[in-house]
Short mmCIF file of N, CA, C and O in Angstrom, two decimals:
data_model
loop_
_atom_site.label_atom_id
_atom_site.label_comp_id
_atom_site.label_asym_id
_atom_site.label_seq_id
_atom_site.Cartn_x
_atom_site.Cartn_y
_atom_site.Cartn_z
N UNK A 160 45.93 -78.55 -67.60
CA UNK A 160 47.22 -78.98 -68.08
C UNK A 160 48.29 -78.12 -67.42
O UNK A 160 48.12 -76.92 -67.28
N UNK A 161 49.37 -78.74 -66.96
CA UNK A 161 50.48 -78.02 -66.32
C UNK A 161 51.69 -78.05 -67.27
O UNK A 161 51.89 -79.04 -67.95
N UNK A 162 52.44 -76.96 -67.25
CA UNK A 162 53.63 -76.95 -68.05
C UNK A 162 54.62 -75.94 -67.41
O UNK A 162 54.24 -75.15 -66.59
N UNK A 163 55.87 -76.05 -67.78
CA UNK A 163 56.88 -75.11 -67.27
C UNK A 163 56.70 -73.80 -68.04
O UNK A 163 56.80 -73.79 -69.28
N UNK A 164 56.43 -72.78 -67.33
CA UNK A 164 56.12 -71.49 -67.93
C UNK A 164 57.03 -70.47 -67.27
O UNK A 164 57.06 -70.38 -66.05
N UNK A 165 57.73 -69.69 -68.03
CA UNK A 165 58.75 -68.80 -67.44
C UNK A 165 58.14 -67.73 -66.51
O UNK A 165 58.81 -67.20 -65.64
N UNK A 166 56.86 -67.40 -66.67
CA UNK A 166 56.25 -66.41 -65.83
C UNK A 166 55.52 -66.96 -64.61
O UNK A 166 54.82 -66.21 -63.94
N UNK A 167 55.65 -68.23 -64.35
CA UNK A 167 54.95 -68.83 -63.18
C UNK A 167 55.46 -68.23 -61.87
O UNK A 167 54.64 -67.89 -61.03
N UNK A 168 56.75 -68.08 -61.72
CA UNK A 168 57.35 -67.56 -60.48
C UNK A 168 56.84 -68.30 -59.22
O UNK A 168 56.56 -67.67 -58.22
N UNK A 169 56.68 -69.60 -59.33
CA UNK A 169 56.22 -70.42 -58.18
C UNK A 169 57.28 -70.30 -57.06
O UNK A 169 58.46 -70.41 -57.34
N UNK A 170 56.76 -70.11 -55.86
CA UNK A 170 57.69 -70.07 -54.71
C UNK A 170 58.34 -71.46 -54.55
O UNK A 170 57.60 -72.44 -54.42
N UNK A 171 59.66 -71.53 -54.53
CA UNK A 171 60.30 -72.83 -54.50
C UNK A 171 60.01 -73.64 -53.26
O UNK A 171 59.95 -74.89 -53.32
N UNK A 172 59.76 -73.03 -52.10
CA UNK A 172 59.46 -73.79 -50.89
C UNK A 172 57.99 -73.96 -50.64
O UNK A 172 57.55 -74.73 -49.79
N UNK A 173 57.15 -73.21 -51.38
CA UNK A 173 55.70 -73.30 -51.21
C UNK A 173 54.97 -74.08 -52.24
O UNK A 173 53.80 -74.45 -52.11
N UNK A 174 55.66 -74.38 -53.33
CA UNK A 174 54.99 -75.07 -54.45
C UNK A 174 55.55 -76.46 -54.68
O UNK A 174 56.64 -76.79 -54.22
N UNK A 175 54.75 -77.26 -55.36
CA UNK A 175 55.16 -78.60 -55.76
C UNK A 175 55.72 -78.54 -57.15
O UNK A 175 55.03 -78.81 -58.14
N UNK A 176 56.96 -78.10 -57.29
CA UNK A 176 57.56 -77.92 -58.60
C UNK A 176 57.44 -76.49 -59.07
O UNK A 176 56.90 -75.63 -58.40
N UNK A 177 57.93 -76.27 -60.27
CA UNK A 177 57.92 -74.92 -60.84
C UNK A 177 56.95 -74.77 -62.00
O UNK A 177 57.11 -73.90 -62.84
N UNK A 178 55.96 -75.66 -62.08
CA UNK A 178 54.97 -75.60 -63.11
C UNK A 178 53.69 -74.94 -62.62
O UNK A 178 53.40 -74.93 -61.46
N UNK A 179 52.97 -74.43 -63.60
CA UNK A 179 51.69 -73.78 -63.24
C UNK A 179 50.67 -74.06 -64.37
O UNK A 179 51.01 -74.48 -65.45
N UNK A 180 49.41 -73.73 -64.09
CA UNK A 180 48.36 -73.91 -65.06
C UNK A 180 48.57 -72.95 -66.23
O UNK A 180 48.85 -71.74 -66.01
N UNK A 181 48.39 -73.45 -67.45
CA UNK A 181 48.56 -72.56 -68.59
C UNK A 181 47.35 -71.64 -68.78
O UNK A 181 47.38 -70.70 -69.52
N UNK A 182 46.26 -71.90 -68.07
CA UNK A 182 45.04 -71.06 -68.12
C UNK A 182 45.04 -69.97 -67.07
O UNK A 182 44.65 -68.84 -67.35
N UNK A 183 45.41 -70.30 -65.84
CA UNK A 183 45.32 -69.37 -64.73
C UNK A 183 46.65 -68.93 -64.20
O UNK A 183 46.72 -67.90 -63.48
N UNK A 184 47.75 -69.64 -64.47
CA UNK A 184 49.03 -69.30 -63.87
C UNK A 184 49.20 -69.79 -62.46
O UNK A 184 50.18 -69.54 -61.80
N UNK A 185 48.16 -70.49 -61.96
CA UNK A 185 48.21 -71.03 -60.58
C UNK A 185 49.21 -72.13 -60.42
O UNK A 185 49.19 -73.11 -61.18
N UNK A 186 50.12 -71.95 -59.48
CA UNK A 186 51.08 -73.02 -59.14
C UNK A 186 50.40 -74.04 -58.27
O UNK A 186 49.39 -73.75 -57.62
N UNK A 187 50.92 -75.25 -58.23
CA UNK A 187 50.38 -76.29 -57.39
C UNK A 187 51.06 -76.20 -56.01
O UNK A 187 52.28 -76.36 -55.90
N UNK A 188 50.28 -75.87 -54.97
CA UNK A 188 50.79 -75.56 -53.64
C UNK A 188 50.92 -76.77 -52.71
O UNK A 188 50.15 -77.72 -52.82
N UNK A 189 51.88 -76.65 -51.81
CA UNK A 189 52.03 -77.64 -50.74
C UNK A 189 50.94 -77.42 -49.72
O UNK A 189 50.22 -76.41 -49.79
N UNK A 190 50.81 -78.31 -48.70
CA UNK A 190 49.74 -78.20 -47.71
C UNK A 190 49.70 -76.86 -46.98
O UNK A 190 50.77 -76.35 -46.58
N UNK A 191 48.51 -76.31 -46.82
CA UNK A 191 48.23 -75.10 -46.05
C UNK A 191 48.88 -73.87 -46.61
O UNK A 191 49.14 -72.90 -45.92
N UNK A 192 49.16 -73.85 -47.91
CA UNK A 192 49.74 -72.73 -48.65
C UNK A 192 48.80 -72.30 -49.71
O UNK A 192 48.11 -73.13 -50.31
N UNK A 193 48.71 -70.99 -49.93
CA UNK A 193 47.82 -70.47 -50.95
C UNK A 193 48.49 -69.35 -51.75
O UNK A 193 49.65 -69.01 -51.48
N UNK A 194 47.78 -68.74 -52.65
CA UNK A 194 48.30 -67.68 -53.49
C UNK A 194 48.66 -68.28 -54.86
O UNK A 194 48.99 -69.43 -54.96
N UNK A 195 48.55 -67.46 -55.90
CA UNK A 195 48.87 -67.92 -57.24
C UNK A 195 50.26 -68.52 -57.34
O UNK A 195 50.50 -69.50 -58.02
N UNK A 196 51.18 -67.90 -56.63
CA UNK A 196 52.57 -68.37 -56.65
C UNK A 196 52.91 -69.30 -55.49
O UNK A 196 54.07 -69.63 -55.28
N UNK A 197 51.90 -69.67 -54.69
CA UNK A 197 52.12 -70.51 -53.48
C UNK A 197 53.12 -69.85 -52.55
O UNK A 197 54.05 -70.45 -52.05
N UNK A 198 52.85 -68.58 -52.27
CA UNK A 198 53.79 -67.80 -51.46
C UNK A 198 53.16 -67.25 -50.15
O UNK A 198 53.74 -66.40 -49.50
N UNK A 199 51.99 -67.79 -49.77
CA UNK A 199 51.31 -67.31 -48.56
C UNK A 199 50.83 -68.48 -47.74
O UNK A 199 50.23 -69.45 -48.27
N UNK A 200 51.00 -68.42 -46.42
CA UNK A 200 50.41 -69.44 -45.55
C UNK A 200 48.91 -69.13 -45.38
O UNK A 200 48.54 -67.93 -45.30
N UNK A 201 48.10 -70.12 -45.29
CA UNK A 201 46.69 -69.93 -44.99
C UNK A 201 46.58 -69.40 -43.58
O UNK A 201 47.44 -69.61 -42.72
N UNK A 202 45.41 -68.76 -43.26
CA UNK A 202 45.18 -68.24 -41.95
C UNK A 202 45.25 -69.37 -40.93
O UNK A 202 44.71 -70.44 -41.13
N UNK A 203 45.97 -69.11 -39.83
CA UNK A 203 46.15 -70.12 -38.79
C UNK A 203 47.35 -71.03 -38.98
O UNK A 203 47.60 -71.95 -38.21
N UNK A 204 48.18 -70.67 -39.96
CA UNK A 204 49.40 -71.44 -40.26
C UNK A 204 50.59 -70.50 -40.42
O UNK A 204 50.42 -69.31 -40.66
N UNK A 205 51.81 -71.03 -40.31
CA UNK A 205 53.00 -70.22 -40.46
C UNK A 205 54.17 -71.06 -40.98
O UNK A 205 54.03 -72.27 -41.14
N UNK A 206 55.32 -70.43 -41.21
CA UNK A 206 56.58 -71.07 -41.59
C UNK A 206 56.55 -71.59 -43.06
O UNK A 206 56.83 -72.76 -43.30
N UNK A 207 56.31 -70.71 -43.95
CA UNK A 207 56.34 -71.06 -45.40
C UNK A 207 57.70 -71.65 -45.79
O UNK A 207 57.74 -72.58 -46.60
N UNK A 208 58.77 -71.21 -45.16
CA UNK A 208 60.09 -71.66 -45.54
C UNK A 208 60.49 -73.02 -44.98
O UNK A 208 61.61 -73.45 -45.11
N UNK A 209 59.57 -73.70 -44.27
CA UNK A 209 59.87 -75.01 -43.74
C UNK A 209 60.17 -76.01 -44.87
O UNK A 209 60.89 -76.96 -44.68
N UNK A 210 59.59 -75.74 -46.06
CA UNK A 210 59.76 -76.64 -47.18
C UNK A 210 58.79 -77.79 -47.20
O UNK A 210 58.77 -78.54 -48.14
N UNK A 211 57.99 -77.95 -46.16
CA UNK A 211 57.01 -79.05 -46.08
C UNK A 211 55.58 -78.53 -46.07
O UNK A 211 54.67 -79.28 -45.79
N UNK A 212 55.38 -77.29 -46.38
CA UNK A 212 54.05 -76.72 -46.24
C UNK A 212 53.97 -75.96 -44.95
O UNK A 212 54.77 -76.19 -44.02
N UNK A 213 53.05 -75.04 -44.82
CA UNK A 213 52.93 -74.27 -43.59
C UNK A 213 52.39 -75.14 -42.44
O UNK A 213 51.60 -76.07 -42.69
N UNK A 214 52.80 -74.80 -41.24
CA UNK A 214 52.45 -75.61 -40.08
C UNK A 214 51.46 -74.82 -39.20
O UNK A 214 51.43 -73.61 -39.22
N UNK A 215 50.63 -75.55 -38.42
CA UNK A 215 49.61 -74.85 -37.57
C UNK A 215 50.22 -73.94 -36.53
O UNK A 215 51.33 -74.19 -36.02
N UNK A 216 49.55 -72.88 -36.22
CA UNK A 216 50.00 -71.89 -35.19
C UNK A 216 50.04 -72.47 -33.83
O UNK A 216 50.89 -72.11 -33.02
N UNK A 217 49.13 -73.35 -33.44
CA UNK A 217 49.07 -73.94 -32.09
C UNK A 217 48.85 -72.90 -30.99
O UNK A 217 49.46 -73.01 -29.92
N UNK A 218 48.01 -71.95 -31.21
CA UNK A 218 47.71 -70.90 -30.20
C UNK A 218 46.71 -71.44 -29.16
O UNK A 218 45.74 -72.12 -29.54
N UNK A 219 46.94 -71.12 -27.90
CA UNK A 219 45.99 -71.47 -26.85
C UNK A 219 44.76 -70.57 -27.04
O UNK A 219 44.88 -69.37 -27.04
N UNK A 220 43.54 -71.17 -27.19
CA UNK A 220 42.38 -70.33 -27.43
C UNK A 220 42.06 -69.42 -26.25
O UNK A 220 41.42 -68.36 -26.47
N UNK A 221 42.41 -69.74 -25.03
CA UNK A 221 42.16 -68.87 -23.88
C UNK A 221 43.09 -67.69 -23.82
O UNK A 221 42.72 -66.62 -23.39
N UNK A 222 44.34 -67.87 -24.22
CA UNK A 222 45.32 -66.81 -24.12
C UNK A 222 45.58 -66.00 -25.34
O UNK A 222 46.24 -65.00 -25.29
N UNK A 223 45.01 -66.42 -26.50
CA UNK A 223 45.25 -65.73 -27.75
C UNK A 223 44.24 -64.65 -27.99
O UNK A 223 43.05 -64.81 -27.74
N UNK A 224 44.70 -63.53 -28.54
CA UNK A 224 43.86 -62.37 -28.87
C UNK A 224 43.17 -62.55 -30.21
O UNK A 224 42.01 -62.25 -30.37
N UNK A 225 43.87 -62.98 -31.18
CA UNK A 225 43.38 -63.11 -32.55
C UNK A 225 43.62 -64.54 -33.10
O UNK A 225 44.47 -65.23 -32.63
N UNK A 226 42.88 -64.86 -34.15
CA UNK A 226 43.19 -66.13 -34.83
C UNK A 226 44.51 -65.93 -35.57
O UNK A 226 44.82 -64.86 -36.04
N UNK A 227 45.28 -67.00 -35.65
CA UNK A 227 46.53 -66.96 -36.39
C UNK A 227 47.70 -66.53 -35.53
O UNK A 227 47.62 -66.38 -34.31
N UNK A 228 48.83 -66.43 -36.20
CA UNK A 228 50.08 -66.06 -35.54
C UNK A 228 51.00 -65.35 -36.53
O UNK A 228 50.68 -65.23 -37.73
N UNK A 229 52.14 -64.89 -36.07
CA UNK A 229 53.13 -64.25 -36.90
C UNK A 229 53.58 -65.27 -37.96
O UNK A 229 53.95 -66.38 -37.63
N UNK A 230 53.55 -64.90 -39.24
CA UNK A 230 53.85 -65.81 -40.34
C UNK A 230 55.29 -66.26 -40.35
O UNK A 230 55.63 -67.27 -40.96
N UNK A 231 56.18 -65.54 -39.70
CA UNK A 231 57.61 -65.85 -39.72
C UNK A 231 58.11 -66.53 -38.48
O UNK A 231 59.04 -67.36 -38.52
N UNK A 232 57.52 -66.18 -37.33
CA UNK A 232 58.03 -66.71 -36.03
C UNK A 232 57.08 -67.73 -35.39
O UNK A 232 57.49 -68.45 -34.51
N UNK A 233 55.81 -67.73 -35.73
CA UNK A 233 54.84 -68.58 -35.13
C UNK A 233 54.29 -68.03 -33.83
O UNK A 233 53.49 -68.68 -33.12
N UNK A 234 54.76 -66.83 -33.40
CA UNK A 234 54.30 -66.21 -32.19
C UNK A 234 52.83 -65.86 -32.27
O UNK A 234 52.44 -65.14 -33.18
N UNK A 235 52.03 -66.40 -31.34
CA UNK A 235 50.63 -66.09 -31.32
C UNK A 235 50.39 -64.68 -30.76
O UNK A 235 51.30 -64.16 -30.09
N UNK A 236 49.28 -64.07 -31.01
CA UNK A 236 48.96 -62.75 -30.50
C UNK A 236 48.28 -62.88 -29.15
O UNK A 236 47.10 -63.29 -29.08
N UNK A 237 48.99 -62.58 -28.06
CA UNK A 237 48.53 -62.82 -26.71
C UNK A 237 47.68 -61.72 -26.15
O UNK A 237 47.84 -60.54 -26.47
N UNK A 238 46.75 -62.13 -25.27
CA UNK A 238 45.95 -61.18 -24.49
C UNK A 238 46.84 -60.52 -23.45
O UNK A 238 47.95 -60.97 -23.18
N UNK A 239 46.34 -59.46 -22.80
CA UNK A 239 47.07 -58.75 -21.80
C UNK A 239 47.58 -59.62 -20.69
O UNK A 239 46.79 -60.42 -20.13
N UNK A 240 48.84 -59.55 -20.42
CA UNK A 240 49.45 -60.30 -19.33
C UNK A 240 49.77 -61.73 -19.64
O UNK A 240 50.24 -62.49 -18.78
N UNK A 241 49.50 -62.17 -20.85
CA UNK A 241 49.72 -63.58 -21.28
C UNK A 241 51.03 -63.63 -22.07
O UNK A 241 51.35 -62.74 -22.79
N UNK A 242 51.75 -64.77 -21.91
CA UNK A 242 53.04 -64.90 -22.54
C UNK A 242 53.19 -66.29 -23.16
O UNK A 242 52.33 -67.15 -23.04
N UNK A 243 54.33 -66.52 -23.80
CA UNK A 243 54.65 -67.76 -24.45
C UNK A 243 54.30 -67.73 -25.93
O UNK A 243 53.42 -67.02 -26.33
N UNK A 244 55.02 -68.52 -26.72
CA UNK A 244 54.79 -68.56 -28.14
C UNK A 244 53.36 -68.94 -28.46
O UNK A 244 52.74 -68.39 -29.38
N UNK A 245 52.77 -69.79 -27.65
CA UNK A 245 51.39 -70.27 -27.86
C UNK A 245 50.38 -69.45 -27.01
O UNK A 245 49.19 -69.77 -27.03
N UNK A 246 50.85 -68.48 -26.26
CA UNK A 246 49.98 -67.69 -25.35
C UNK A 246 49.31 -68.65 -24.36
O UNK A 246 48.10 -68.62 -24.20
N UNK A 247 50.13 -69.42 -23.65
CA UNK A 247 49.56 -70.43 -22.79
C UNK A 247 49.91 -70.29 -21.33
O UNK A 247 49.72 -71.23 -20.53
N UNK A 248 50.41 -69.12 -20.92
CA UNK A 248 50.78 -68.89 -19.49
C UNK A 248 50.79 -67.41 -19.20
O UNK A 248 50.85 -66.59 -20.10
N UNK A 249 50.73 -67.09 -17.91
CA UNK A 249 50.80 -65.70 -17.50
C UNK A 249 52.27 -65.23 -17.59
O UNK A 249 53.20 -65.94 -17.32
N UNK A 250 52.42 -63.95 -17.96
CA UNK A 250 53.70 -63.31 -18.02
C UNK A 250 54.15 -62.98 -16.62
O UNK A 250 53.36 -63.03 -15.64
N UNK A 251 55.42 -62.69 -16.43
CA UNK A 251 55.97 -62.30 -15.13
C UNK A 251 55.20 -61.09 -14.61
O UNK A 251 54.98 -60.12 -15.37
N UNK A 252 54.78 -61.13 -13.35
CA UNK A 252 54.04 -60.04 -12.76
C UNK A 252 52.56 -60.14 -12.95
O UNK A 252 51.81 -59.23 -12.61
N UNK A 253 52.08 -61.27 -13.52
CA UNK A 253 50.66 -61.47 -13.72
C UNK A 253 50.26 -62.83 -13.19
O UNK A 253 51.09 -63.71 -12.96
N UNK A 254 48.97 -63.05 -12.95
CA UNK A 254 48.47 -64.31 -12.42
C UNK A 254 47.06 -64.58 -12.93
O UNK A 254 46.43 -63.70 -13.52
N UNK A 255 46.54 -65.80 -12.69
CA UNK A 255 45.16 -66.12 -12.98
C UNK A 255 44.84 -66.35 -14.45
O UNK A 255 43.88 -65.81 -14.96
N UNK A 256 45.64 -67.15 -15.10
CA UNK A 256 45.42 -67.43 -16.52
C UNK A 256 43.99 -67.89 -16.77
O UNK A 256 43.49 -68.82 -16.18
N UNK A 257 43.27 -67.19 -17.69
CA UNK A 257 41.89 -67.57 -18.05
C UNK A 257 41.58 -67.03 -19.44
O UNK A 257 42.43 -66.38 -20.06
N UNK A 258 40.37 -67.23 -19.89
CA UNK A 258 39.94 -66.73 -21.18
C UNK A 258 39.94 -65.21 -21.23
O UNK A 258 39.86 -64.61 -22.29
N UNK A 259 40.01 -64.55 -20.10
CA UNK A 259 40.10 -63.10 -20.03
C UNK A 259 41.49 -62.54 -20.03
O UNK A 259 41.71 -61.35 -19.99
N UNK A 260 42.47 -63.43 -20.06
CA UNK A 260 43.85 -63.04 -19.98
C UNK A 260 44.39 -63.28 -18.57
O UNK A 260 43.90 -64.15 -17.87
N UNK A 261 45.35 -62.48 -18.16
CA UNK A 261 45.92 -62.60 -16.80
C UNK A 261 45.79 -61.27 -16.10
O UNK A 261 45.81 -60.20 -16.72
N UNK A 262 45.73 -61.30 -14.78
CA UNK A 262 45.59 -60.11 -13.97
C UNK A 262 46.94 -59.70 -13.44
O UNK A 262 47.77 -60.54 -13.12
N UNK A 263 47.14 -58.39 -13.36
CA UNK A 263 48.42 -57.86 -12.83
C UNK A 263 48.50 -58.04 -11.33
O UNK A 263 47.53 -57.81 -10.63
N UNK A 264 49.67 -58.49 -10.88
CA UNK A 264 49.91 -58.60 -9.45
C UNK A 264 50.25 -57.22 -8.93
O UNK A 264 51.04 -56.48 -9.52
N UNK A 265 49.64 -56.88 -7.82
CA UNK A 265 49.95 -55.59 -7.15
C UNK A 265 50.54 -55.92 -5.80
O UNK A 265 49.95 -56.61 -5.00
N UNK A 266 51.75 -55.39 -5.57
CA UNK A 266 52.38 -55.60 -4.28
C UNK A 266 52.09 -54.42 -3.37
O UNK A 266 52.15 -53.26 -3.82
N UNK A 267 51.83 -54.73 -2.12
CA UNK A 267 51.59 -53.67 -1.17
C UNK A 267 52.67 -53.74 -0.10
O UNK A 267 52.93 -54.79 0.50
N UNK A 268 53.39 -52.65 0.05
CA UNK A 268 54.45 -52.54 1.10
C UNK A 268 53.83 -52.15 2.39
O UNK A 268 53.10 -51.14 2.46
N UNK A 269 54.07 -52.90 3.46
CA UNK A 269 53.52 -52.50 4.78
C UNK A 269 54.62 -52.35 5.76
O UNK A 269 55.70 -52.79 5.68
#
């Protein structure tokens, strides 16, 4: 049974209304959101404040260091020399995008 309960404290952008379970206090969460108050994105998702539920990180599996991304910006965690929000390209001064990251370019003056 759900009811309006003053101690629910459901996150307004993460929950479906301001009601919670009278037994557990669990708010009803939007897609890909978790936590008793619906205030956390599930792993691999970000942007709680979108108002539509958290959205996928979209990290390139070859260029990303860890699962998931920054919960506020969506920036994936890139391997050495890799750049881009999705970690999908080599950074300036690097080449050879692969599952190992990118290699540093070394210039030789002759």
